[in-house]
XYZ file of C-alpha atoms in Angstrom:
704
model
C 115.705 62.334 129.187
C 117.565 62.957 125.932
C 117.090 60.702 122.985
C 119.660 59.737 120.262
C 118.541 62.642 118.106
C 119.681 65.066 120.781
C 116.161 66.226 121.734
C 115.054 66.232 125.312
C 111.613 65.545 126.596
C 110.553 65.545 130.235
C 107.593 63.262 130.906
C 105.739 64.150 134.055
C 103.516 61.444 135.456
C 100.797 62.792 137.760
C 99.127 60.118 139.872
C 96.140 60.672 142.064
C 93.338 58.557 143.591
C 93.621 54.835 143.991
C 96.614 52.811 142.912
C 94.817 51.136 140.071
C 94.377 54.529 138.185
C 96.694 55.023 135.241
C 99.021 58.052 135.458
C 98.405 60.845 132.965
C 101.409 62.009 131.006
C 101.912 65.525 129.813
C 104.591 66.642 127.343
C 106.864 69.224 128.897
C 110.051 71.011 127.947
C 111.829 70.128 124.724
C 115.522 70.886 124.376
C 118.165 70.973 121.590
C 121.455 69.520 122.773
C 124.729 68.247 121.468
C 124.397 64.894 119.760
C 124.859 63.087 116.411
C 122.167 65.305 115.041
C 123.289 68.602 116.491
C 127.016 69.339 116.318
C 128.700 72.332 118.008
C 130.804 74.725 116.017
C 132.615 77.969 116.599
C 130.802 80.979 115.062
C 133.428 83.340 113.787
C 132.155 86.648 112.467
C 135.012 87.929 110.377
C 135.739 86.971 106.773
C 138.972 85.340 105.490
C 140.501 87.795 103.028
C 140.512 86.465 99.464
C 138.258 83.544 100.391
C 134.994 82.546 98.714
C 133.123 84.572 101.382
C 135.059 87.724 100.648
C 132.397 89.790 98.838
C 134.358 93.048 98.986
C 134.311 93.060 95.186
C 130.719 94.478 95.562
C 132.164 97.678 97.225
C 132.910 100.895 95.296
C 134.837 102.968 97.833
C 134.641 105.654 99.119
C 130.957 106.133 99.688
C 129.889 109.464 98.080
C 132.452 109.458 95.266
C 129.693 109.950 92.663
C 127.936 112.840 94.434
C 124.440 112.899 96.000
C 121.845 110.255 95.557
C 118.856 111.354 93.452
C 115.497 109.949 92.540
C 115.087 109.808 88.715
C 112.092 108.286 86.971
C 111.377 105.968 89.895
C 114.971 104.790 90.310
C 117.938 105.842 92.375
C 121.025 107.346 90.604
C 124.019 109.333 91.730
C 124.198 112.844 90.400
C 127.555 112.235 88.750
C 126.717 108.698 87.524
C 123.220 108.992 86.086
C 123.644 106.150 83.633
C 123.914 103.618 86.387
C 121.089 102.596 88.812
C 122.122 102.565 92.369
C 121.142 99.700 94.742
C 121.744 99.066 98.400
C 121.818 95.985 100.642
C 122.578 96.754 104.153
C 122.108 96.057 107.892
C 120.733 97.900 110.927
C 122.914 98.771 113.895
C 120.815 99.424 117.056
C 121.410 101.101 120.372
C 125.029 100.778 121.616
C 126.098 98.883 118.463
C 126.347 102.377 116.985
C 128.854 103.496 119.689
C 132.111 101.649 119.500
C 135.734 102.318 120.274
C 137.725 103.173 117.185
C 139.440 99.770 116.875
C 136.112 97.912 117.018
C 134.505 100.482 114.594
C 137.285 99.791 112.009
C 136.940 95.997 112.524
C 133.217 96.131 112.026
C 133.525 98.411 108.960
C 136.014 95.846 107.396
C 133.746 92.925 108.275
C 130.666 94.484 106.746
C 132.529 95.551 103.573
C 134.050 92.105 103.153
C 130.549 90.616 103.652
C 129.289 92.710 100.763
C 127.071 95.161 102.603
C 127.146 98.615 100.920
C 124.950 100.436 103.351
C 124.244 100.690 107.095
C 121.162 102.119 108.834
C 121.969 103.811 112.166
C 118.907 102.839 114.145
C 117.815 103.397 117.725
C 120.803 105.659 117.996
C 119.040 108.770 119.200
C 118.517 108.059 122.848
C 122.186 107.117 123.404
C 123.087 110.354 121.443
C 120.948 112.658 123.586
C 122.719 114.870 126.146
C 123.029 113.233 129.558
C 122.808 116.541 131.370
C 120.628 119.662 131.033
C 116.938 119.880 130.400
C 116.750 119.063 126.624
C 117.326 115.711 125.026
C 117.579 117.522 121.673
C 121.089 118.483 122.658
C 123.801 115.951 121.847
C 126.289 114.154 124.005
C 129.761 114.964 122.758
C 131.417 111.665 123.642
C 128.571 109.653 121.959
C 128.638 111.878 118.978
C 132.307 111.397 118.499
C 131.921 107.590 118.473
C 129.025 107.771 115.997
C 130.864 110.075 113.677
C 134.042 107.949 113.743
C 131.941 104.903 112.755
C 130.331 107.009 109.982
C 133.819 107.877 108.669
C 135.076 104.265 108.879
C 132.055 102.992 106.874
C 132.251 105.800 104.299
C 135.985 105.015 103.725
C 135.087 101.482 102.802
C 132.229 102.333 100.397
C 129.336 101.839 102.858
C 126.503 104.385 102.672
C 124.402 105.643 105.636
C 120.697 106.010 106.180
C 119.008 107.297 109.341
C 115.719 108.144 110.975
C 115.595 111.485 112.871
C 113.463 109.993 115.618
C 113.334 106.482 116.754
C 113.246 105.975 120.533
C 114.662 109.057 122.231
C 113.072 109.450 125.637
C 112.122 113.012 126.527
C 112.283 114.588 129.940
C 109.283 116.188 131.658
C 108.772 119.692 130.451
C 110.208 119.159 127.025
C 106.680 118.931 125.679
C 104.853 121.291 127.968
C 101.344 120.292 126.923
C 101.936 116.827 128.280
C 101.980 116.199 132.052
C 105.096 114.009 132.317
C 108.110 112.714 130.387
C 107.946 110.726 127.190
C 109.384 107.315 127.903
C 107.577 105.364 125.149
C 108.476 106.316 121.607
C 104.912 105.822 120.307
C 103.872 108.908 122.302
C 106.371 111.166 120.634
C 105.510 109.917 117.205
C 101.846 110.808 117.941
C 102.405 114.335 119.122
C 104.819 115.580 116.415
C 102.031 116.071 113.896
C 99.712 118.030 116.317
C 101.929 119.889 118.829
C 104.266 122.759 117.819
C 106.522 122.071 120.790
C 107.067 118.436 119.718
C 107.891 119.376 116.184
C 110.249 122.119 117.464
C 111.932 119.524 119.653
C 112.328 117.306 116.593
C 113.752 120.220 114.576
C 116.292 121.028 117.329
C 117.608 117.483 117.492
C 117.714 117.208 113.720
C 119.565 120.568 113.377
C 122.074 119.666 115.989
C 122.943 116.454 114.244
C 122.734 117.403 110.573
C 124.613 120.736 110.905
C 127.466 119.181 112.981
C 130.812 118.856 111.194
C 132.080 115.302 111.415
C 135.826 115.653 112.176
C 136.488 112.235 110.514
C 134.955 113.295 107.153
C 135.472 117.051 107.392
C 131.799 117.565 106.364
C 128.529 118.374 107.959
C 126.101 115.518 107.943
C 123.667 117.383 105.673
C 126.435 118.028 103.179
C 127.846 114.525 103.046
C 126.820 112.419 99.949
C 127.465 109.295 102.027
C 124.207 110.018 103.898
C 121.780 108.964 101.183
C 118.357 108.808 102.778
C 116.448 110.035 105.798
C 113.198 108.820 107.286
C 111.781 111.690 109.337
C 110.326 109.527 112.090
C 110.570 105.769 112.317
C 107.320 103.724 112.158
C 105.124 106.694 112.821
C 102.126 105.542 110.823
C 99.619 108.079 112.171
C 96.641 105.632 112.308
C 98.693 103.322 114.562
C 99.806 105.941 117.147
C 97.329 108.841 117.390
C 95.715 107.250 120.445
C 98.983 106.405 122.174
C 97.702 107.573 125.519
C 94.348 108.890 126.780
C 95.945 112.374 127.162
C 97.205 112.257 123.544
C 94.047 110.817 122.264
C 92.050 113.733 123.737
C 94.283 116.175 121.853
C 93.420 114.460 118.562
C 89.682 114.179 119.374
C 89.542 117.882 120.132
C 91.325 118.819 116.902
C 89.054 116.382 115.001
C 85.946 117.986 116.453
C 87.216 121.484 115.342
C 87.926 120.053 111.887
C 84.465 118.618 111.627
C 82.946 122.023 112.654
C 85.110 123.937 110.143
C 83.802 121.681 107.407
C 80.182 121.723 108.658
C 80.228 117.901 109.250
C 79.747 117.871 113.030
C 76.304 116.310 112.590
C 77.604 113.257 110.706
C 76.561 109.812 111.952
C 79.060 107.505 113.607
C 79.842 105.499 110.489
C 80.604 108.637 108.548
C 82.678 110.041 111.467
C 84.802 106.894 111.436
C 85.615 107.416 107.789
C 86.126 111.146 108.289
C 88.552 110.413 111.112
C 90.763 108.620 108.657
C 90.688 111.567 106.279
C 91.478 113.927 109.187
C 94.383 111.782 110.219
C 95.799 111.683 106.625
C 95.447 115.428 106.238
C 97.148 116.044 109.541
C 100.041 113.853 108.633
C 100.355 115.359 105.174
C 100.580 118.871 106.680
C 103.103 117.673 109.276
C 105.420 116.047 106.732
C 105.247 119.165 104.439
C 106.379 121.388 107.361
C 109.152 118.971 108.379
C 110.388 118.769 104.859
C 110.336 122.556 104.661
C 112.550 122.735 107.747
C 115.056 120.273 106.496
C 115.244 122.078 103.115
C 115.723 125.319 104.995
C 118.955 124.111 106.587
C 120.199 122.636 103.297
C 119.582 118.875 103.823
C 120.440 117.024 100.609
C 119.498 113.462 101.429
C 116.270 111.963 100.042
C 113.372 112.090 102.445
C 110.662 109.561 103.387
C 108.244 108.854 106.312
C 105.705 106.301 107.642
C 107.839 103.234 106.964
C 105.314 100.795 108.197
C 102.022 99.326 106.917
C 100.884 98.444 103.364
C 97.250 99.504 103.026
C 95.576 101.974 100.610
C 95.633 105.113 102.828
C 99.482 104.634 103.133
C 99.836 104.787 99.314
C 97.875 108.056 99.251
C 100.045 109.719 101.921
C 103.340 108.447 100.531
C 102.823 110.335 97.246
C 104.714 113.385 98.490
C 107.886 111.446 99.712
C 111.086 111.197 97.674
C 111.018 107.459 98.072
C 108.803 104.823 99.735
C 110.155 102.946 102.707
C 108.523 99.858 104.379
C 109.242 97.087 106.861
C 108.234 93.443 107.156
C 108.946 90.387 109.267
C 108.148 86.686 108.875
C 107.267 84.886 112.140
C 107.729 87.866 114.326
C 107.613 86.571 117.959
C 104.506 87.074 120.062
C 104.888 87.502 123.820
C 102.570 85.709 126.158
C 103.363 87.502 129.456
C 105.410 90.657 128.928
C 106.685 92.342 125.716
C 110.184 91.200 124.756
C 110.343 88.668 127.560
C 110.074 84.919 127.555
C 108.072 82.834 126.977
C 107.469 83.915 123.357
C 105.676 82.098 120.570
C 106.255 81.735 116.835
C 104.479 79.774 114.119
C 107.697 77.973 113.056
C 106.610 77.343 109.516
C 107.962 78.446 106.122
C 106.619 81.583 104.492
C 105.882 79.358 101.481
C 103.017 77.805 103.524
C 101.107 81.018 102.996
C 102.182 81.480 99.408
C 104.642 84.222 100.438
C 101.960 86.615 101.648
C 105.115 87.824 103.606
C 107.050 89.432 102.000
C 104.411 89.589 99.221
C 102.387 92.203 101.084
C 105.204 94.666 100.481
C 104.777 94.410 96.684
C 101.659 96.573 96.338
C 102.949 99.187 98.829
C 105.511 100.268 96.203
C 104.403 103.362 94.331
C 105.297 103.305 90.584
C 107.357 106.358 89.788
C 109.149 106.380 93.149
C 112.162 104.461 94.457
C 111.301 101.773 96.986
C 113.268 100.427 99.963
C 112.791 97.895 102.715
C 114.842 99.205 105.601
C 113.807 96.391 107.980
C 113.202 92.751 107.129
C 113.823 89.448 108.842
C 112.739 85.893 109.524
C 112.907 85.713 113.342
C 115.048 83.166 115.174
C 114.273 80.372 116.164
C 112.138 79.791 113.058
C 113.593 76.682 111.528
C 112.911 77.909 107.939
C 114.831 81.181 108.204
C 117.509 80.092 105.671
C 114.943 80.913 103.012
C 114.928 84.622 104.045
C 117.832 85.766 101.829
C 116.889 83.997 98.594
C 113.164 84.746 98.897
C 113.673 88.462 99.737
C 116.604 89.045 97.367
C 114.982 87.318 94.429
C 111.608 89.089 94.762
C 113.213 92.447 95.296
C 115.328 92.027 92.171
C 112.343 90.901 90.120
C 110.453 93.957 91.234
C 113.422 96.263 90.594
C 113.343 97.652 94.134
C 116.132 99.895 95.315
C 117.304 98.872 98.802
C 117.116 95.999 101.349
C 118.271 96.233 104.948
C 118.409 93.267 107.326
C 117.152 94.028 110.805
C 119.481 93.860 112.525
C 123.170 93.179 112.700
C 123.367 93.820 116.383
C 121.425 95.439 119.208
C 124.425 96.194 121.421
C 128.265 96.542 121.102
C 128.880 93.242 122.937
C 127.175 91.285 120.146
C 129.691 92.615 117.696
C 132.811 91.403 119.529
C 131.620 88.289 121.366
C 130.160 84.865 120.388
C 126.858 84.905 122.159
C 123.519 83.014 121.909
C 121.437 83.716 118.876
C 118.457 86.002 119.495
C 115.348 86.983 117.532
C 116.810 89.404 114.974
C 120.654 89.826 115.314
C 122.391 88.204 112.389
C 125.683 88.920 114.114
C 124.652 86.096 116.496
C 122.846 83.916 113.911
C 124.949 82.148 111.247
C 121.907 80.922 109.327
C 120.471 84.425 108.570
C 124.025 85.744 108.084
C 124.784 83.165 105.440
C 121.311 83.497 103.915
C 122.157 87.154 103.420
C 125.051 86.223 101.224
C 122.589 84.647 98.843
C 120.312 87.707 98.889
C 123.295 89.969 98.212
C 124.190 88.161 94.875
C 120.645 87.878 93.749
C 119.760 91.516 94.490
C 122.850 93.711 94.812
C 125.007 92.012 92.205
C 121.844 91.726 90.087
C 121.856 88.022 89.353
C 118.019 88.025 89.191
C 116.867 90.375 86.424
C 113.833 92.692 86.766
C 110.617 91.745 84.951
C 109.703 93.779 81.922
C 106.025 93.273 82.644
C 103.943 95.429 85.104
C 100.686 94.938 86.873
C 99.782 98.289 88.523
C 96.945 98.791 90.957
C 95.083 102.070 90.233
C 93.385 104.049 92.944
C 91.828 107.551 92.930
C 93.145 110.356 95.156
C 89.574 110.544 96.424
C 89.351 106.833 97.097
C 89.012 107.318 100.889
C 86.055 109.658 100.489
C 83.894 106.646 100.248
C 83.125 105.578 103.877
C 82.718 101.976 102.704
C 85.921 101.839 100.735
C 88.093 98.925 101.743
C 91.542 99.947 103.105
C 93.055 96.604 102.085
C 94.418 95.520 98.729
C 93.173 92.322 97.104
C 95.564 89.417 97.438
C 95.951 89.392 93.700
C 97.758 92.762 93.873
C 100.720 90.979 95.598
C 100.377 87.603 93.738
C 100.802 89.186 90.337
C 104.111 90.457 91.761
C 105.420 86.897 91.723
C 105.082 87.088 87.947
C 105.964 90.678 87.080
C 106.541 94.039 88.697
C 103.561 95.232 90.710
C 102.677 98.222 92.812
C 100.323 101.186 93.044
C 99.500 104.252 90.961
C 97.414 107.137 92.164
C 95.336 108.232 89.223
C 94.866 112.019 89.333
C 93.694 112.167 85.754
C 97.032 112.406 84.021
C 98.723 109.318 85.374
C 101.192 107.459 83.216
C 101.168 103.662 83.340
C 104.456 102.045 84.223
C 106.510 100.653 81.447
C 105.406 97.188 80.262
C 101.924 97.396 81.816
C 100.017 94.281 80.913
C 96.839 94.800 82.965
C 95.535 97.130 85.620
C 93.708 96.262 88.797
C 91.412 99.012 89.857
C 90.108 100.042 93.332
C 87.071 102.198 92.942
C 85.485 103.188 89.629
C 88.511 103.407 87.343
C 88.141 100.287 85.162
C 87.794 100.737 81.367
C 89.853 103.964 81.104
C 93.326 102.439 80.339
C 94.839 101.272 77.087
C 95.317 97.775 78.580
C 92.730 95.403 80.129
C 91.619 96.554 83.614
C 89.891 94.463 86.322
C 87.922 95.630 89.279
C 88.384 92.808 91.774
C 85.199 91.504 93.393
C 85.068 90.147 96.937
C 83.125 87.091 95.816
C 84.745 83.718 96.333
C 86.960 82.708 93.415
C 86.833 86.166 91.830
C 90.560 86.789 92.256
C 91.465 83.395 90.839
C 89.210 84.032 87.845
C 90.680 87.441 87.252
C 94.275 86.071 87.606
C 93.533 83.370 84.990
C 92.156 86.031 82.535
C 95.143 88.299 83.126
C 97.746 85.648 82.671
C 95.970 84.251 79.593
C 95.824 87.775 77.987
C 99.550 88.410 78.501
C 102.358 87.085 76.266
C 104.303 85.798 79.363
C 106.024 82.913 77.559
C 107.662 81.649 80.788
C 105.411 83.145 83.468
C 102.469 81.469 85.212
C 100.139 82.022 88.137
C 97.739 79.605 89.742
C 96.330 81.078 92.966
C 94.318 78.023 93.966
C 97.301 75.714 93.750
C 99.743 78.309 95.113
C 102.055 78.204 92.144
C 103.828 81.048 90.402
C 106.600 81.423 87.828
C 108.179 84.824 87.050
C 107.783 86.290 83.591
C 111.616 85.959 83.297
C 111.381 82.246 84.001
C 114.055 82.653 86.777
C 111.843 82.247 89.864
C 109.407 79.531 90.713
C 107.256 79.324 93.814
C 105.357 76.118 94.763
C 103.275 76.371 97.951
C 102.025 72.713 97.754
C 105.508 71.327 97.409
C 106.962 73.831 99.815
C 109.667 74.823 97.330
C 111.213 78.015 96.029
C 113.557 77.886 93.065
C 115.801 80.529 91.481
C 117.666 79.762 88.311
C 119.765 82.494 86.748
C 122.982 82.396 84.512
C 125.312 83.148 87.548
C 123.314 81.798 90.553
C 121.015 78.910 91.416
C 118.974 78.487 94.645
C 116.957 75.452 95.672
C 114.771 75.937 98.764
C 113.443 72.715 100.195
C 110.532 72.812 102.634
C 111.192 69.097 103.266
C 113.106 66.200 101.755
C 113.056 65.727 98.057
C 114.803 66.486 94.702
C 115.039 69.749 92.839
C 116.776 70.570 89.595
C 118.049 73.763 88.023
C 119.847 74.408 84.777
C 123.293 73.610 86.192
C 122.619 72.284 89.735
C 120.528 69.324 90.999
C 120.182 68.459 94.692
C 118.680 65.558 96.542
C 117.794 66.153 100.211
C 117.046 62.823 102.127
C 115.451 64.589 105.177
C 114.177 67.921 106.627
C 114.157 71.334 105.127
C 117.344 73.010 103.646
C 118.627 75.574 101.177
C 121.215 74.679 98.568
C 122.936 77.489 96.614
C 125.595 77.718 93.904
C 127.005 80.942 92.540
C 129.803 81.981 90.260
C 132.570 84.054 91.914
C 134.460 85.029 88.794
C 131.633 86.783 86.999
C 131.218 84.125 84.347
C 128.017 82.103 83.900
C 127.736 79.324 86.454
C 128.260 76.563 83.869
C 131.475 78.080 82.649
C 132.830 79.408 85.981
C 136.191 78.365 87.302
C 135.326 79.370 90.886
C 131.988 78.457 92.379
C 130.679 78.907 95.908
C 128.253 76.202 97.085
C 126.288 76.583 100.298
C 124.142 74.012 102.062
C 122.129 75.471 104.961
C 120.178 73.372 107.429
C 119.535 75.050 110.779
C 121.396 76.356 113.754
C 120.099 76.617 117.383
C 121.570 77.506 120.756
C 122.692 74.684 123.032
C 119.891 73.737 125.389
C 117.397 76.075 123.904
C 114.171 75.209 125.599
C 110.634 74.916 124.111
C 107.360 74.014 125.745
C 106.921 71.065 123.386
C 108.263 69.274 120.311
C 106.219 71.664 118.132
C 108.789 74.371 118.992
C 106.104 77.060 118.942
C 106.635 78.351 122.460
C 110.192 79.190 123.538
C 110.952 79.364 127.241
C 114.755 79.792 127.421
C 117.374 80.902 124.914
C 119.915 78.330 126.046
C 123.611 78.998 125.771
C 126.674 78.615 123.507
C 128.099 76.870 121.605
C 125.871 77.138 118.578
C 124.666 73.750 117.280
C 124.316 73.007 113.606
C 121.681 70.449 112.556
C 122.997 67.423 110.630
C 121.949 67.334 106.981
C 122.995 65.821 103.730
C 122.731 67.126 100.140
C 123.642 65.064 97.195
C 124.723 67.750 94.636
C 125.328 67.526 90.979
C 126.898 70.418 88.989
C 126.829 70.308 85.176
C 129.935 72.360 84.582
C 132.816 72.537 82.164
C 135.780 70.223 82.898
C 134.240 68.458 85.950
C 137.067 65.927 86.035
C 139.627 68.674 86.860
C 137.470 70.288 89.657
C 138.710 70.492 93.191
C 136.205 70.862 95.982
C 137.176 72.431 99.330
C 135.079 72.508 102.524
C 135.070 75.865 104.147
C 134.433 77.174 107.657
C 132.057 80.031 108.260
C 134.881 82.629 107.574
C 135.636 81.108 104.170
C 138.890 79.427 105.304
C 139.501 75.938 103.794
C 139.046 73.108 106.226
C 139.688 70.041 104.015
C 139.153 68.663 100.519
C 135.928 66.820 99.624
C 135.777 63.788 97.485
C 133.932 64.110 94.201
C 133.399 62.097 91.068
C 132.492 62.899 87.525
C 129.334 61.142 86.389
C 128.773 59.344 83.133
C 127.304 62.471 81.559
C 130.252 64.548 82.637
C 128.735 66.214 85.653
C 130.411 66.759 88.950
C 128.781 64.861 91.857
C 129.520 65.192 95.609
C 127.851 64.971 98.994
C 127.545 68.084 101.262
């Protein structure tokens, strides 16, 4: 039974016993269908040239024109353009989405460049690239390699840089790792054995050499010599503490090596608590040695791209291990699906709430994982479909990354197979090539971060830890929440104090883990685990800083950046960005929000309203402004277990359905009486003109 709002509820009446018993009703499947509230539209993926959605002005083609990317004083610069900081906003291509015919590769490269993306991460490409015949998957398939290299060349030509991992999900045949009984079909297993088995590392080296030393016929250069290949993660998501016990067979290898390590150090008699702590130290040392040897190999063949590893997790041991990397890489997801029966199969559950409801603990948890003095990238992030609040993803991530002065953001993913690039298919968890909401939200993130509309804070709040921090068996592996929440006000991250550490520029206060307080030229605070201790410390820190515009109230869930450009309000469920060239108003529910130039009234539901200058002028003086009003998009007949939309049972079908929403928008701009407002489709093409009126105070008012 479908109601007027377009939602469907099946009511099942179960009757048993005598006829005078009342039936019991249970809520059952809930559907989204075409109605007055949900209107179908055609999701076109290309961009109308010259339109308001043509962001190709952000490109600087060809990629590599300024030489190789370098890390310099914690930032990224090109060797022949050292006076300009480099930034990257990209997408992931997964599996067969990396292997396209030439015509499709060119069309995709054009589409990405016109969308404003200046980088692509080839991801989950290694299994498709492995040879289909023979005994070694470290050998490359010529046909697949040709397609991948053509795409590389097409992207490079348009100013799009490449980043890769040298192992992601390649499945190894039986015998390739002779110490193991069978094949490796689950990537966690290979990640675990690389640090402890010579045969596994040799296999990794062979694959890496075969790829990096191959001459790309479409660029005329070996991969390792091409400045368009900017960064390499040695193994994807190989955090050693998450994979060392991948199978009982592999776990036994680690346990034997740990026992030998204890004996060598005379610690075999340690009690169980001490051994648990020592195991962490053993794993960290094992990983450090492994990375050093893998780096040595890549250096020996002349690899010039910057190197990183362990791009997952945000705890203290990770900071200690990441010290030796050229840059830090990490991943985060808001409302990642959970699977109730089988991984990556329906039904799947989500929370279906805004990240503001938890005071942005995601992506806030990434803030302290940054190491001051090293570049920092997020090569995977997303708000998973069908979360109804995912329109906030671009503004939240882009604004916070810009405030922090991070160096790269990569949406996961653009597509997981080649069909998603060419066809209009149902939206899925992560592919923005099938999800217009996350795709359009990225346009906001691009302007705030890549164009630099949000400026970095000039105040820093480092967390200091000792290199020997993990020697204490009772040391907490987790950061205090305050370490991330101060990142809503100023730049935050970690420093490893080896005795000669230099505080980051603009340090206003230092949080210490361990016994380091009192040794810095600015106030330092050792955070207690007692209730209210972090709120008390936050109040003292904010009071001691000359923030002028900044504020932080942990108990109320309110923060304002030191720049005055970003405001987070957990209680109201709002997020606001106000800069000279862009303004974003994120509504968790109906209400009114006001920026410097734009005001919006939302009569119902959550929404994102955005205005940005397209001519480079300040918004108030701009002669060409893009305004976006995002509500929600779902697949037709997408099926949930109940109205709460927490448990999804079927993806539904096309066409995509956009949720009805209204926004009464006011722009305080120059010459509002002469303004013309055009409604655009998703490609940027003009559909029709929109009526507007100039208000008494000279503002431009219209309804979106």
